[in-house]
XYZ file of N, CA and C in Angstrom:
459
model
N 0.805 -1.202 0.006
C 0.005 -0.003 0.002
C 0.850 1.286 -0.002
N 1.958 1.323 0.748
C 2.757 2.546 0.732
C 3.323 2.868 -0.660
N 3.564 1.872 -1.470
C 4.078 2.149 -2.817
C 3.015 2.788 -3.685
N 1.743 2.390 -3.497
C 0.670 3.040 -4.252
C 0.510 4.478 -3.805
N 0.694 4.747 -2.546
C 0.558 6.128 -2.033
C 1.711 6.986 -2.597
N 2.906 6.429 -2.682
C 4.029 7.147 -3.277
C 3.796 7.465 -4.744
N 3.197 6.482 -5.462
C 2.903 6.700 -6.863
C 1.866 7.795 -7.027
N 0.859 7.793 -6.186
C -0.183 8.826 -6.246
C 0.424 10.192 -5.981
N 1.285 10.298 -4.956
C 1.948 11.571 -4.654
C 2.839 12.019 -5.815
N 3.521 11.096 -6.416
C 4.385 11.428 -7.559
C 3.553 11.952 -8.721
N 2.437 11.281 -9.006
C 1.559 11.714 -10.103
C 0.979 13.091 -9.780
N 0.567 13.305 -8.542
C 0.049 14.618 -8.147
C 1.092 15.727 -8.292
N 2.325 15.415 -7.869
C 3.418 16.401 -7.977
C 3.717 16.697 -9.432
N 3.722 15.678 -10.270
C 3.974 15.870 -11.689
C 2.842 16.694 -12.319
N 1.614 16.401 -11.943
C 0.459 17.161 -12.439
C 0.541 18.619 -12.033
N 0.925 18.873 -10.795
C 1.089 20.245 -10.313
C 2.171 20.973 -11.088
N 3.281 20.277 -11.324
C 4.382 20.890 -12.061
C 3.973 21.251 -13.495
N 3.266 20.342 -14.135
C 2.811 20.600 -15.519
C 1.812 21.769 -15.535
N 0.890 21.795 -14.587
C -0.064 22.894 -14.507
C 0.613 24.237 -14.266
N 1.581 24.244 -13.359
C 2.311 25.493 -13.101
C 3.090 25.948 -14.344
N 3.646 24.998 -15.068
C 4.367 25.359 -16.293
C 3.435 26.034 -17.286
N 2.260 25.421 -17.550
C 1.340 25.990 -18.502
C 0.754 27.326 -18.030
N 0.486 27.464 -16.767
C 0.003 28.738 -16.238
C 1.073 29.809 -16.375
N 2.306 29.465 -16.064
C 3.416 30.411 -16.233
C 3.616 30.823 -17.680
N 3.568 29.858 -18.570
C 3.717 30.151 -20.011
C 2.595 31.054 -20.503
N 1.376 30.766 -20.085
C 0.255 31.597 -20.492
C 0.378 33.006 -19.930
N 0.785 33.136 -18.693
C 0.982 34.468 -18.091
C 2.080 35.239 -18.783
N 3.184 34.559 -19.107
C 4.275 35.229 -19.795
C 3.839 35.707 -21.170
N 3.140 34.856 -21.899
C 2.648 35.243 -23.219
C 1.647 36.398 -23.121
N 0.787 36.370 -22.129
C -0.182 37.479 -21.965
C 0.518 38.792 -21.657
N 1.556 38.735 -20.852
C 2.297 39.947 -20.528
C 3.015 40.512 -21.770
N 3.630 39.637 -22.558
C 4.295 40.068 -23.777
C 3.299 40.634 -24.758
N 2.159 39.995 -24.904
C 1.128 40.449 -25.824
C 0.605 41.820 -25.407
N 0.413 41.998 -24.115
C -0.087 43.281 -23.624
C 0.942 44.383 -23.883
N 2.210 44.074 -23.676
C 3.257 45.079 -23.943
C 3.303 45.441 -25.422
N 3.163 44.439 -26.294
C 3.199 44.713 -27.744
C 1.957 45.506 -28.137
N 0.815 45.072 -27.620
C -0.449 45.726 -27.997
C -0.465 47.183 -27.541
N 0.045 47.449 -26.358
C 0.074 48.816 -25.835
C 1.222 49.624 -26.389
N 2.105 48.963 -27.103
C 3.286 49.608 -27.703
C 4.153 50.276 -26.647
N 4.155 49.728 -25.451
C 4.922 50.318 -24.363
C 6.347 49.848 -24.379
N 7.181 50.561 -25.104
C 8.578 50.227 -25.120
C 8.946 49.114 -26.071
N 8.002 48.591 -26.838
C 8.271 47.460 -27.709
C 9.299 47.835 -28.766
N 9.135 49.015 -29.348
C 10.035 49.440 -30.406
C 11.456 49.667 -29.829
N 11.526 50.305 -28.693
C 12.831 50.544 -28.069
C 13.518 49.241 -27.729
N 12.745 48.284 -27.246
C 13.297 46.975 -26.900
C 13.881 46.294 -28.137
N 13.176 46.354 -29.245
C 13.670 45.746 -30.488
C 14.961 46.418 -30.955
N 15.005 47.749 -30.865
C 16.233 48.460 -31.235
C 17.378 48.119 -30.290
N 17.105 48.002 -28.997
C 18.144 47.630 -28.039
C 18.716 46.242 -28.364
N 17.827 45.296 -28.666
C 18.291 43.960 -29.032
C 19.109 43.952 -30.292
N 18.709 44.732 -31.293
C 19.476 44.812 -32.518
C 20.855 45.425 -32.269
N 20.876 46.442 -31.450
C 22.146 47.093 -31.104
C 23.071 46.123 -30.375
N 22.534 45.423 -29.393
C 23.320 44.456 -28.632
C 23.861 43.335 -29.514
N 23.050 42.894 -30.455
C 23.487 41.787 -31.314
C 24.649 42.219 -32.240
N 24.712 43.485 -32.570
C 25.836 43.991 -33.402
C 27.043 44.215 -32.510
N 26.849 44.870 -31.393
C 27.972 45.298 -30.559
C 28.663 44.119 -29.894
N 27.945 43.051 -29.597
C 28.589 41.938 -28.909
C 29.631 41.242 -29.757
N 29.613 41.462 -31.077
C 30.622 40.877 -31.962
C 31.825 41.781 -32.139
N 31.810 42.979 -31.545
C 32.871 43.931 -31.729
C 33.617 44.154 -30.429
N 34.852 44.623 -30.528
C 35.684 44.866 -29.373
C 36.246 46.270 -29.427
N 36.514 46.833 -28.248
C 37.241 48.103 -28.099
C 36.664 49.261 -28.885
N 37.518 49.848 -29.723
C 37.125 51.033 -30.480
C 36.006 50.767 -31.457
N 35.979 49.563 -31.987
C 34.917 49.190 -32.942
C 33.555 49.191 -32.236
N 33.528 48.664 -31.023
C 32.266 48.648 -30.249
C 31.856 50.069 -29.892
N 32.818 50.909 -29.533
C 32.514 52.302 -29.219
C 31.984 53.041 -30.443
N 32.550 52.772 -31.619
C 32.077 53.382 -32.846
C 30.641 52.964 -33.122
N 30.353 51.676 -33.027
C 29.019 51.186 -33.273
C 28.030 51.792 -32.279
N 28.442 51.897 -31.037
C 27.568 52.495 -29.998
C 27.276 53.934 -30.328
N 28.270 54.691 -30.755
C 28.036 56.101 -31.067
C 27.165 56.272 -32.319
N 27.343 55.396 -33.304
C 26.494 55.458 -34.501
C 25.049 55.164 -34.142
N 24.844 54.132 -33.318
C 23.481 53.805 -32.896
C 22.859 54.938 -32.109
N 23.633 55.572 -31.230
C 23.100 56.694 -30.432
C 22.713 57.851 -31.352
N 23.507 58.085 -32.399
C 23.200 59.161 -33.339
C 21.971 58.857 -34.169
N 21.845 57.602 -34.594
C 20.762 57.229 -35.486
C 19.461 56.805 -34.777
N 19.550 56.537 -33.472
C 18.397 56.043 -32.732
C 17.143 56.918 -32.846
N 17.224 58.232 -32.706
C 15.991 59.021 -32.823
C 15.326 58.885 -34.196
N 16.141 58.818 -35.249
C 15.576 58.666 -36.591
C 14.938 57.304 -36.781
N 15.609 56.283 -36.242
C 15.059 54.911 -36.355
C 13.753 54.791 -35.565
N 13.741 55.346 -34.365
C 12.516 55.283 -33.549
C 11.371 56.022 -34.220
N 11.642 57.178 -34.758
C 10.600 57.954 -35.434
C 10.065 57.181 -36.664
N 10.961 56.605 -37.426
C 10.533 55.839 -38.597
C 9.719 54.611 -38.207
N 10.157 53.912 -37.157
C 9.406 52.740 -36.731
C 8.034 53.124 -36.195
N 7.972 54.170 -35.429
C 6.652 54.627 -34.908
C 5.727 55.056 -36.064
N 6.276 55.754 -37.030
C 5.454 56.179 -38.170
C 4.983 54.985 -38.958
N 5.825 53.996 -39.131
C 5.432 52.799 -39.868
C 4.326 52.064 -39.133
N 4.465 51.936 -37.838
C 3.455 51.248 -37.051
C 2.124 52.035 -37.060
N 2.204 53.347 -36.959
C 0.977 54.157 -37.006
C 0.291 54.059 -38.368
N 1.081 54.090 -39.430
C 0.510 53.988 -40.772
C -0.178 52.609 -40.968
N 0.431 51.574 -40.455
C -0.167 50.244 -40.589
C -1.395 50.115 -39.719
N -1.410 50.746 -38.570
C -2.630 50.756 -37.759
C -3.761 51.534 -38.433
N -3.412 52.647 -39.091
C -4.416 53.407 -39.846
C -4.966 52.587 -41.006
N -4.082 51.842 -41.660
C -4.523 50.974 -42.769
C -5.489 49.928 -42.267
N -5.145 49.316 -41.134
C -6.020 48.311 -40.554
C -7.356 48.918 -40.169
N -7.324 50.079 -39.562
C -8.568 50.736 -39.153
C -9.417 51.110 -40.374
N -8.770 51.567 -41.439
C -9.551 51.940 -42.627
C -10.156 50.711 -43.297
N -9.476 49.562 -43.197
C -10.084 48.343 -43.750
C -11.236 47.822 -42.897
N -11.164 48.052 -41.603
C -12.185 47.550 -40.692
C -13.424 48.437 -40.617
N -13.377 49.581 -41.277
C -14.533 50.494 -41.265
C -15.727 49.808 -41.926
N -16.921 50.274 -41.503
C -18.143 49.678 -42.041
C -18.199 49.841 -43.561
N -17.892 51.034 -44.007
C -17.781 51.270 -45.452
C -16.376 51.806 -45.711
N -15.474 50.913 -46.142
C -14.076 51.330 -46.360
C -13.983 52.439 -47.408
N -13.193 53.461 -47.060
C -12.961 54.580 -47.953
C -11.691 54.292 -48.751
N -11.787 54.150 -50.064
C -10.580 53.867 -50.863
C -9.487 54.917 -50.718
N -9.894 56.155 -50.559
C -8.876 57.203 -50.373
C -8.133 57.056 -49.059
N -8.853 56.697 -47.997
C -8.184 56.494 -46.700
C -7.243 55.292 -46.763
N -7.671 54.269 -47.465
C -6.814 53.066 -47.599
C -5.560 53.443 -48.374
N -5.719 54.154 -49.484
C -4.573 54.561 -50.290
C -3.636 55.483 -49.510
N -4.206 56.410 -48.754
C -3.382 57.313 -47.953
C -2.594 56.571 -46.904
N -3.240 55.604 -46.254
C -2.521 54.825 -45.231
C -1.417 53.993 -45.855
N -1.672 53.424 -47.041
C -0.630 52.660 -47.719
C 0.524 53.544 -48.173
N 0.217 54.758 -48.625
C 1.246 55.711 -49.008
C 2.127 56.077 -47.804
N 1.446 56.330 -46.657
C 2.201 56.640 -45.430
C 3.070 55.474 -45.031
N 2.543 54.262 -45.132
C 3.315 53.064 -44.769
C 4.515 52.919 -45.671
N 4.328 53.129 -46.951
C 5.439 53.018 -47.889
C 6.505 54.069 -47.615
N 6.086 55.286 -47.339
C 7.054 56.358 -47.051
C 7.808 56.067 -45.741
N 7.083 55.571 -44.752
C 7.738 55.248 -43.460
C 8.708 54.070 -43.623
N 8.338 53.069 -44.422
C 9.232 51.942 -44.676
C 10.472 52.389 -45.424
N 10.327 53.308 -46.340
C 11.477 53.842 -47.078
C 12.406 54.586 -46.147
N 11.849 55.424 -45.277
C 12.660 56.149 -44.312
C 13.383 55.202 -43.367
N 12.670 54.189 -42.893
C 13.268 53.192 -42.013
C 14.394 52.474 -42.720
N 14.165 52.079 -43.951
C 15.179 51.354 -44.725
C 16.433 52.220 -44.939
N 16.216 53.501 -45.253
C 17.340 54.422 -45.438
C 18.149 54.564 -44.148
N 17.463 54.679 -43.016
C 18.159 54.829 -41.746
C 18.889 53.557 -41.354
N 18.262 52.415 -41.590
C 18.950 51.137 -41.260
C 20.202 50.966 -42.118
N 20.073 51.214 -43.406
C 21.239 51.062 -44.281
C 22.306 52.123 -43.954
N 21.854 53.313 -43.612
C 22.827 54.348 -43.195
C 23.565 53.956 -41.943
N 22.887 53.346 -41.002
C 23.530 52.872 -39.779
C 24.566 51.820 -40.090
N 24.190 50.842 -40.896
C 25.117 49.760 -41.270
C 26.296 50.339 -42.032
N 26.022 51.283 -42.954
C 27.112 51.892 -43.728
C 28.091 52.647 -42.829
N 27.538 53.456 -41.912
C 28.410 54.244 -41.029
C 29.254 53.368 -40.129
N 28.653 52.284 -39.664
C 29.438 51.352 -38.821
C 30.471 50.645 -39.667
N 30.071 50.137 -40.813
C 30.979 49.383 -41.670
C 32.151 50.171 -42.165
N 31.955 51.450 -42.468
C 33.040 52.275 -42.962
C 34.087 52.585 -41.892
N 33.664 52.591 -40.637
C 34.580 52.968 -39.568
C 35.241 51.784 -38.868
N 34.856 50.598 -39.212
C 35.408 49.413 -38.507
C 36.848 49.117 -38.908
N 37.556 48.498 -37.998
C 38.905 48.062 -38.314
C 38.851 46.854 -39.222
N 39.981 46.516 -39.821
C 40.048 45.397 -40.758
C 39.700 44.107 -40.033
N 40.196 43.935 -38.799
C 39.919 42.717 -38.028
C 38.439 42.555 -37.762
N 37.779 43.685 -37.409
C 36.340 43.614 -37.130
C 35.556 43.268 -38.372
N 35.961 43.843 -39.505
C 35.264 43.508 -40.759
C 35.426 42.024 -41.105
N 36.640 41.492 -40.918
C 36.866 40.090 -41.189
C 36.075 39.188 -40.236
N 35.961 39.613 -38.984
C 35.189 38.848 -38.012
C 33.714 38.804 -38.385
N 33.192 39.965 -38.795
C 31.779 40.002 -39.211
C 31.565 39.206 -40.484
N 32.507 39.299 -41.426
C 32.364 38.533 -42.666
C 32.369 37.022 -42.369
N 33.242 36.598 -41.440
C 33.279 35.175 -41.094
C 31.976 34.767 -40.413
N 31.444 35.638 -39.559
C 30.177 35.347 -38.901
C 29.035 35.234 -39.916
N 29.021 36.148 -40.859
C 27.985 36.114 -41.902
C 28.132 34.898 -42.779
N 29.336 34.477 -43.062
C 29.557 33.283 -43.909
C 29.025 32.061 -43.224
N 29.184 31.942 -41.894
C 28.658 30.802 -41.166
C 27.138 30.760 -41.208
N 26.520 31.949 -41.297
C 25.059 32.001 -41.254
C 24.439 31.971 -42.661
N 25.278 31.927 -43.662
C 24.767 31.954 -45.053
C 24.220 30.597 -45.446
N 23.076 30.643 -46.063
C 22.438 29.421 -46.524
C 22.642 29.308 -48.045
N 22.921 28.117 -48.469
C 23.076 27.885 -49.899
C 21.722 27.814 -50.565
N 21.592 28.438 -51.715
C 20.320 28.420 -52.453
C 20.094 27.074 -53.116
């Protein structure tokens, strides 16, 4: 009989652990969704992660250069990302209207295209400014990293 009681306790403990895991995962997902939906720092977080992923591959003066370029370009990138998100929200809202207005849809798409162009120019400008100022060793390190991540067509 004591072995059956131990088995029951083990099953109950395992069930509790699984339930806690799923409740925790659901809570974590809900918190992330709420942060994205409210746009509270989501864009800044994405930019921070992008900056960290570039800088962690660089050392010394190269890392300082990348940091200063990101600091210089950050306001423009944030503005472009916010404008792109707002334009896409307007597009969604114009599509969801009871009677969609073709002019509102076209205007939202034009805004989205202009914001995407601005964002693209700023991203490429950031990469260009960093790339032009890097040392030879840093460029070779990045090229080797990119080669490892390259997929054959």
